[in-house]
PDB file of C-alpha atoms in Angstrom:
ATOM      1  CA  UNK A   1     -10.789  -5.521   6.047  1.00 52.00           C
ATOM      2  CA  UNK A   2      -7.383  -6.748   6.900  1.00 57.00           C
ATOM      3  CA  UNK A   3      -6.779  -8.074   3.410  1.00 60.00           C
ATOM      4  CA  UNK A   4      -7.669  -4.590   1.983  1.00 58.00           C
ATOM      5  CA  UNK A   5      -5.113  -2.929   4.314  1.00 66.00           C
ATOM      6  CA  UNK A   6      -2.435  -5.160   2.868  1.00 71.00           C
ATOM      7  CA  UNK A   7      -3.129  -4.097  -0.807  1.00 77.00           C
ATOM      8  CA  UNK A   8      -0.247  -2.097  -2.160  1.00 78.00           C
ATOM      9  CA  UNK A   9       0.834  -0.968  -5.534  1.00 82.00           C
ATOM     10  CA  UNK A  10       4.304  -0.084  -6.721  1.00 83.00           C
ATOM     11  CA  UNK A  11       3.370   2.258  -9.589  1.00 81.00           C
ATOM     12  CA  UNK A  12       0.368   4.473 -10.281  1.00 83.00           C
ATOM     13  CA  UNK A  13      -1.612   3.253 -13.331  1.00 83.00           C
ATOM     14  CA  UNK A  14       1.073   0.472 -13.829  1.00 81.00           C
ATOM     15  CA  UNK A  15       3.671   2.714 -15.248  1.00 88.00           C
ATOM     16  CA  UNK A  16       4.011   6.039 -13.431  1.00 89.00           C
ATOM     17  CA  UNK A  17       6.351   6.280 -10.463  1.00 92.00           C
ATOM     18  CA  UNK A  18       4.408   6.192  -7.205  1.00 90.00           C
ATOM     19  CA  UNK A  19       5.455   9.690  -6.035  1.00 90.00           C
ATOM     20  CA  UNK A  20       4.548  11.357  -9.361  1.00 92.00           C
ATOM     21  CA  UNK A  21       1.252   9.426  -9.448  1.00 92.00           C
ATOM     22  CA  UNK A  22       0.319  10.352  -5.950  1.00 93.00           C
ATOM     23  CA  UNK A  23       1.127  13.995  -6.642  1.00 94.00           C
ATOM     24  CA  UNK A  24      -1.003  13.942  -9.819  1.00 93.00           C
ATOM     25  CA  UNK A  25      -3.844  12.336  -7.889  1.00 92.00           C
ATOM     26  CA  UNK A  26      -3.579  15.085  -5.116  1.00 94.00           C
ATOM     27  CA  UNK A  27      -3.416  17.859  -7.633  1.00 95.00           C
ATOM     28  CA  UNK A  28      -6.373  16.528  -9.649  1.00 94.00           C
ATOM     29  CA  UNK A  29      -8.411  16.195  -6.425  1.00 92.00           C
ATOM     30  CA  UNK A  30      -7.498  19.772  -5.638  1.00 95.00           C
ATOM     31  CA  UNK A  31      -8.469  21.190  -9.023  1.00 96.00           C
ATOM     32  CA  UNK A  32     -11.760  19.187  -9.344  1.00 93.00           C
ATOM     33  CA  UNK A  33     -12.965  19.903  -5.780  1.00 92.00           C
ATOM     34  CA  UNK A  34     -11.951  23.544  -5.912  1.00 96.00           C
ATOM     35  CA  UNK A  35     -13.882  23.796  -9.277  1.00 96.00           C
ATOM     36  CA  UNK A  36     -16.988  22.131  -7.843  1.00 93.00           C
ATOM     37  CA  UNK A  37     -16.896  24.168  -4.645  1.00 92.00           C
ATOM     38  CA  UNK A  38     -16.714  27.467  -6.515  1.00 94.00           C
ATOM     39  CA  UNK A  39     -19.420  26.226  -8.970  1.00 92.00           C
ATOM     40  CA  UNK A  40     -21.757  25.268  -6.138  1.00 89.00           C
ATOM     41  CA  UNK A  41     -21.213  28.590  -4.395  1.00 89.00           C
ATOM     42  CA  UNK A  42     -21.798  30.664  -7.522  1.00 88.00           C
ATOM     43  CA  UNK A  43     -24.933  28.860  -8.541  1.00 86.00           C
ATOM     44  CA  UNK A  44     -26.684  28.797  -5.153  1.00 77.00           C
ATOM     45  CA  UNK A  45     -29.640  30.998  -4.628  1.00 70.00           C
ATOM     46  CA  UNK A  46     -30.525  32.769  -1.476  1.00 69.00           C
ATOM     47  CA  UNK A  47     -34.101  31.893  -0.587  1.00 70.00           C
ATOM     48  CA  UNK A  48     -34.802  28.283   0.123  1.00 68.00           C
ATOM     49  CA  UNK A  49     -33.390  25.091   1.724  1.00 65.00           C
ATOM     50  CA  UNK A  50     -31.991  23.935  -1.593  1.00 66.00           C
ATOM     51  CA  UNK A  51     -29.870  27.129  -1.648  1.00 78.00           C
ATOM     52  CA  UNK A  52     -28.523  26.525   1.839  1.00 82.00           C
ATOM     53  CA  UNK A  53     -27.861  22.912   0.967  1.00 80.00           C
ATOM     54  CA  UNK A  54     -26.012  23.872  -2.200  1.00 82.00           C
ATOM     55  CA  UNK A  55     -23.841  26.362  -0.272  1.00 85.00           C
ATOM     56  CA  UNK A  56     -22.983  23.788   2.349  1.00 86.00           C
ATOM     57  CA  UNK A  57     -22.026  21.251  -0.344  1.00 84.00           C
ATOM     58  CA  UNK A  58     -19.825  23.992  -1.986  1.00 89.00           C
ATOM     59  CA  UNK A  59     -18.043  24.714   1.258  1.00 92.00           C
ATOM     60  CA  UNK A  60     -17.476  20.929   1.839  1.00 88.00           C
ATOM     61  CA  UNK A  61     -15.963  20.668  -1.680  1.00 89.00           C
ATOM     62  CA  UNK A  62     -13.743  23.531  -0.964  1.00 94.00           C
ATOM     63  CA  UNK A  63     -12.612  21.918   2.293  1.00 91.00           C
ATOM     64  CA  UNK A  64     -11.730  18.706   0.344  1.00 88.00           C
ATOM     65  CA  UNK A  65      -9.747  20.880  -2.051  1.00 93.00           C
ATOM     66  CA  UNK A  66      -7.846  22.434   0.822  1.00 93.00           C
ATOM     67  CA  UNK A  67      -6.961  18.988   2.238  1.00 91.00           C
ATOM     68  CA  UNK A  68      -5.726  17.927  -1.315  1.00 92.00           C
ATOM     69  CA  UNK A  69      -3.575  20.976  -1.508  1.00 95.00           C
ATOM     70  CA  UNK A  70      -2.151  20.047   1.917  1.00 93.00           C
ATOM     71  CA  UNK A  71      -1.566  16.507   0.669  1.00 94.00           C
ATOM     72  CA  UNK A  72       0.094  17.650  -2.665  1.00 95.00           C
ATOM     73  CA  UNK A  73       2.444  19.845  -0.553  1.00 95.00           C
ATOM     74  CA  UNK A  74       3.239  16.861   1.653  1.00 94.00           C
ATOM     75  CA  UNK A  75       3.913  14.597  -1.326  1.00 94.00           C
ATOM     76  CA  UNK A  76       6.072  17.203  -3.015  1.00 94.00           C
ATOM     77  CA  UNK A  77       8.130  17.846   0.086  1.00 94.00           C
ATOM     78  CA  UNK A  78       8.033  14.129   1.169  1.00 92.00           C
ATOM     79  CA  UNK A  79       6.522  14.812   4.622  1.00 92.00           C
ATOM     80  CA  UNK A  80       5.101  11.458   5.777  1.00 91.00           C
ATOM     81  CA  UNK A  81       2.661  12.863   8.376  1.00 92.00           C
ATOM     82  CA  UNK A  82       0.984  15.176   5.832  1.00 92.00           C
ATOM     83  CA  UNK A  83       0.768  12.402   3.322  1.00 93.00           C
ATOM     84  CA  UNK A  84      -0.775  10.177   6.013  1.00 92.00           C
ATOM     85  CA  UNK A  85      -3.266  12.791   6.948  1.00 92.00           C
ATOM     86  CA  UNK A  86      -4.128  13.408   3.276  1.00 93.00           C
ATOM     87  CA  UNK A  87      -4.680   9.635   2.776  1.00 93.00           C
ATOM     88  CA  UNK A  88      -7.027   9.570   5.743  1.00 92.00           C
ATOM     89  CA  UNK A  89      -8.954  12.575   4.506  1.00 90.00           C
ATOM     90  CA  UNK A  90      -9.008  11.189   0.919  1.00 90.00           C
ATOM     91  CA  UNK A  91     -10.805   8.074   2.390  1.00 91.00           C
ATOM     92  CA  UNK A  92     -13.273  10.345   4.125  1.00 88.00           C
ATOM     93  CA  UNK A  93     -13.813  12.221   0.838  1.00 84.00           C
ATOM     94  CA  UNK A  94     -14.741   8.955  -0.890  1.00 90.00           C
ATOM     95  CA  UNK A  95     -17.177   8.205   1.867  1.00 91.00           C
ATOM     96  CA  UNK A  96     -18.625  11.725   1.491  1.00 81.00           C
ATOM     97  CA  UNK A  97     -18.832  11.276  -2.284  1.00 84.00           C
ATOM     98  CA  UNK A  98     -20.713   7.974  -1.976  1.00 92.00           C
ATOM     99  CA  UNK A  99     -23.161   9.558   0.621  1.00 90.00           C
ATOM    100  CA  UNK A 100     -23.718  12.593  -1.728  1.00 82.00           C
ATOM    101  CA  UNK A 101     -24.250  10.336  -4.820  1.00 86.00           C
ATOM    102  CA  UNK A 102     -26.847   8.255  -2.985  1.00 89.00           C
ATOM    103  CA  UNK A 103     -28.687  11.371  -1.674  1.00 86.00           C
ATOM    104  CA  UNK A 104     -28.669  12.832  -5.160  1.00 81.00           C
ATOM    105  CA  UNK A 105     -30.075   9.714  -6.811  1.00 84.00           C
ATOM    106  CA  UNK A 106     -32.861   9.565  -4.118  1.00 84.00           C
ATOM    107  CA  UNK A 107     -33.772  13.239  -4.497  1.00 80.00           C
ATOM    108  CA  UNK A 108     -33.652  12.991  -8.363  1.00 77.00           C
ATOM    109  CA  UNK A 109     -35.910   9.840  -8.347  1.00 77.00           C
ATOM    110  CA  UNK A 110     -38.355  11.677  -6.112  1.00 80.00           C
ATOM    111  CA  UNK A 111     -38.265  14.665  -8.459  1.00 76.00           C
ATOM    112  CA  UNK A 112     -38.839  12.470 -11.510  1.00 74.00           C
ATOM    113  CA  UNK A 113     -41.863  10.802  -9.808  1.00 76.00           C
ATOM    114  CA  UNK A 114     -43.264  14.148  -8.813  1.00 78.00           C
ATOM    115  CA  UNK A 115     -42.833  15.552 -12.293  1.00 75.00           C
ATOM    116  CA  UNK A 116     -44.461  12.451 -13.762  1.00 75.00           C
ATOM    117  CA  UNK A 117     -47.489  12.854 -11.408  1.00 77.00           C
ATOM    118  CA  UNK A 118     -47.719  16.537 -12.230  1.00 78.00           C
ATOM    119  CA  UNK A 119     -47.578  15.919 -15.957  1.00 76.00           C
ATOM    120  CA  UNK A 120     -50.266  13.159 -15.755  1.00 77.00           C
ATOM    121  CA  UNK A 121     -52.594  15.490 -13.786  1.00 80.00           C
ATOM    122  CA  UNK A 122     -52.016  18.202 -16.376  1.00 79.00           C
ATOM    123  CA  UNK A 123     -52.552  15.800 -19.331  1.00 78.00           C
ATOM    124  CA  UNK A 124     -55.234  13.380 -18.144  1.00 78.00           C
ATOM    125  CA  UNK A 125     -56.157  12.397 -21.762  1.00 80.00           C
ATOM    126  CA  UNK A 126     -52.629  11.983 -23.075  1.00 75.00           C
ATOM    127  CA  UNK A 127     -50.423  10.401 -20.309  1.00 69.00           C
ATOM    128  CA  UNK A 128     -48.049   8.965 -22.894  1.00 72.00           C
ATOM    129  CA  UNK A 129     -46.170  12.319 -23.021  1.00 72.00           C
ATOM    130  CA  UNK A 130     -45.427  11.865 -19.282  1.00 71.00           C
ATOM    131  CA  UNK A 131     -42.700   9.157 -19.475  1.00 73.00           C
ATOM    132  CA  UNK A 132     -40.494  10.615 -16.681  1.00 66.00           C
ATOM    133  CA  UNK A 133     -38.209   8.317 -14.952  1.00 68.00           C
ATOM    134  CA  UNK A 134     -34.753   8.396 -13.386  1.00 68.00           C
ATOM    135  CA  UNK A 135     -32.158   6.416 -15.326  1.00 78.00           C
ATOM    136  CA  UNK A 136     -31.032   4.353 -12.366  1.00 79.00           C
ATOM    137  CA  UNK A 137     -29.077   1.646 -14.206  1.00 85.00           C
ATOM    138  CA  UNK A 138     -26.837   4.194 -16.056  1.00 85.00           C
ATOM    139  CA  UNK A 139     -26.303   6.064 -12.777  1.00 84.00           C
ATOM    140  CA  UNK A 140     -25.387   2.854 -11.021  1.00 90.00           C
ATOM    141  CA  UNK A 141     -22.893   1.851 -13.607  1.00 93.00           C
ATOM    142  CA  UNK A 142     -21.187   5.306 -13.480  1.00 91.00           C
ATOM    143  CA  UNK A 143     -21.306   5.173  -9.661  1.00 91.00           C
ATOM    144  CA  UNK A 144     -19.561   1.782  -9.519  1.00 94.00           C
ATOM    145  CA  UNK A 145     -16.871   2.759 -11.997  1.00 95.00           C
ATOM    146  CA  UNK A 146     -16.226   6.037 -10.213  1.00 92.00           C
ATOM    147  CA  UNK A 147     -16.058   4.209  -6.872  1.00 94.00           C
ATOM    148  CA  UNK A 148     -13.539   1.620  -8.260  1.00 94.00           C
ATOM    149  CA  UNK A 149     -11.367   4.444  -9.593  1.00 93.00           C
ATOM    150  CA  UNK A 150     -11.530   6.414  -6.319  1.00 92.00           C
ATOM    151  CA  UNK A 151     -10.612   3.301  -4.224  1.00 92.00           C
ATOM    152  CA  UNK A 152      -7.676   2.608  -6.636  1.00 92.00           C
ATOM    153  CA  UNK A 153      -6.424   6.179  -6.322  1.00 92.00           C
ATOM    154  CA  UNK A 154      -6.745   5.798  -2.472  1.00 92.00           C
ATOM    155  CA  UNK A 155      -4.559   2.704  -2.606  1.00 92.00           C
ATOM    156  CA  UNK A 156      -1.984   4.716  -4.688  1.00 93.00           C
ATOM    157  CA  UNK A 157      -1.893   7.417  -2.003  1.00 92.00           C
ATOM    158  CA  UNK A 158      -1.763   4.969   0.909  1.00 92.00           C
ATOM    159  CA  UNK A 159       0.954   2.937  -0.910  1.00 92.00           C
ATOM    160  CA  UNK A 160       3.049   6.152  -1.348  1.00 93.00           C
ATOM    161  CA  UNK A 161       2.556   6.953   2.262  1.00 92.00           C
ATOM    162  CA  UNK A 162       3.789   3.578   3.289  1.00 90.00           C
ATOM    163  CA  UNK A 163       6.823   3.744   0.939  1.00 90.00           C
ATOM    164  CA  UNK A 164       7.664   7.290   2.163  1.00 90.00           C
ATOM    165  CA  UNK A 165       7.281   6.298   5.811  1.00 88.00           C
ATOM    166  CA  UNK A 166       9.612   3.220   5.340  1.00 87.00           C
ATOM    167  CA  UNK A 167      12.112   5.432   3.487  1.00 83.00           C
ATOM    168  CA  UNK A 168      12.142   8.193   6.209  1.00 81.00           C
ATOM    169  CA  UNK A 169      12.408   5.661   9.033  1.00 77.00           C
ATOM    170  CA  UNK A 170      15.474   4.049   7.357  1.00 69.00           C
ATOM    171  CA  UNK A 171      17.317   7.259   7.371  1.00 58.00           C
TER     172      UNK A 171
END
């Protein structure tokens, strides 16, 4: 863990200045999570546990968007405490994203197994039409690529926080 804390980048995506890259990351996180939060809230029903779950997830996405807006404001105005808080919450959002992805794959795998069982009971003489399964390998590849990108973006935010803190303390 100590080696991970020492990882630092000087530019975002190898060519964009760190401040601009950190701001773009914060803005993108804001836009994406705001969109997801509104989408989840608008598509949630009112009657069952899944609806309540969907609303809670929507509110959590909006909370992450609010934190990203706070972080973008701190980056734009070069406020180290705000950037530091944003970096911490961005790490928490990565953990939240990992947990939500794992819960989703578990629930989708269970649903696929249930659908396959229901199909086989409805078609006992022709079970070949019941070839339901969850595409775990493709999900896992996307999950790993997304996780690598999120961790890299976290390193960009954290690197900018360190650079900003060093610059402010020198003044």
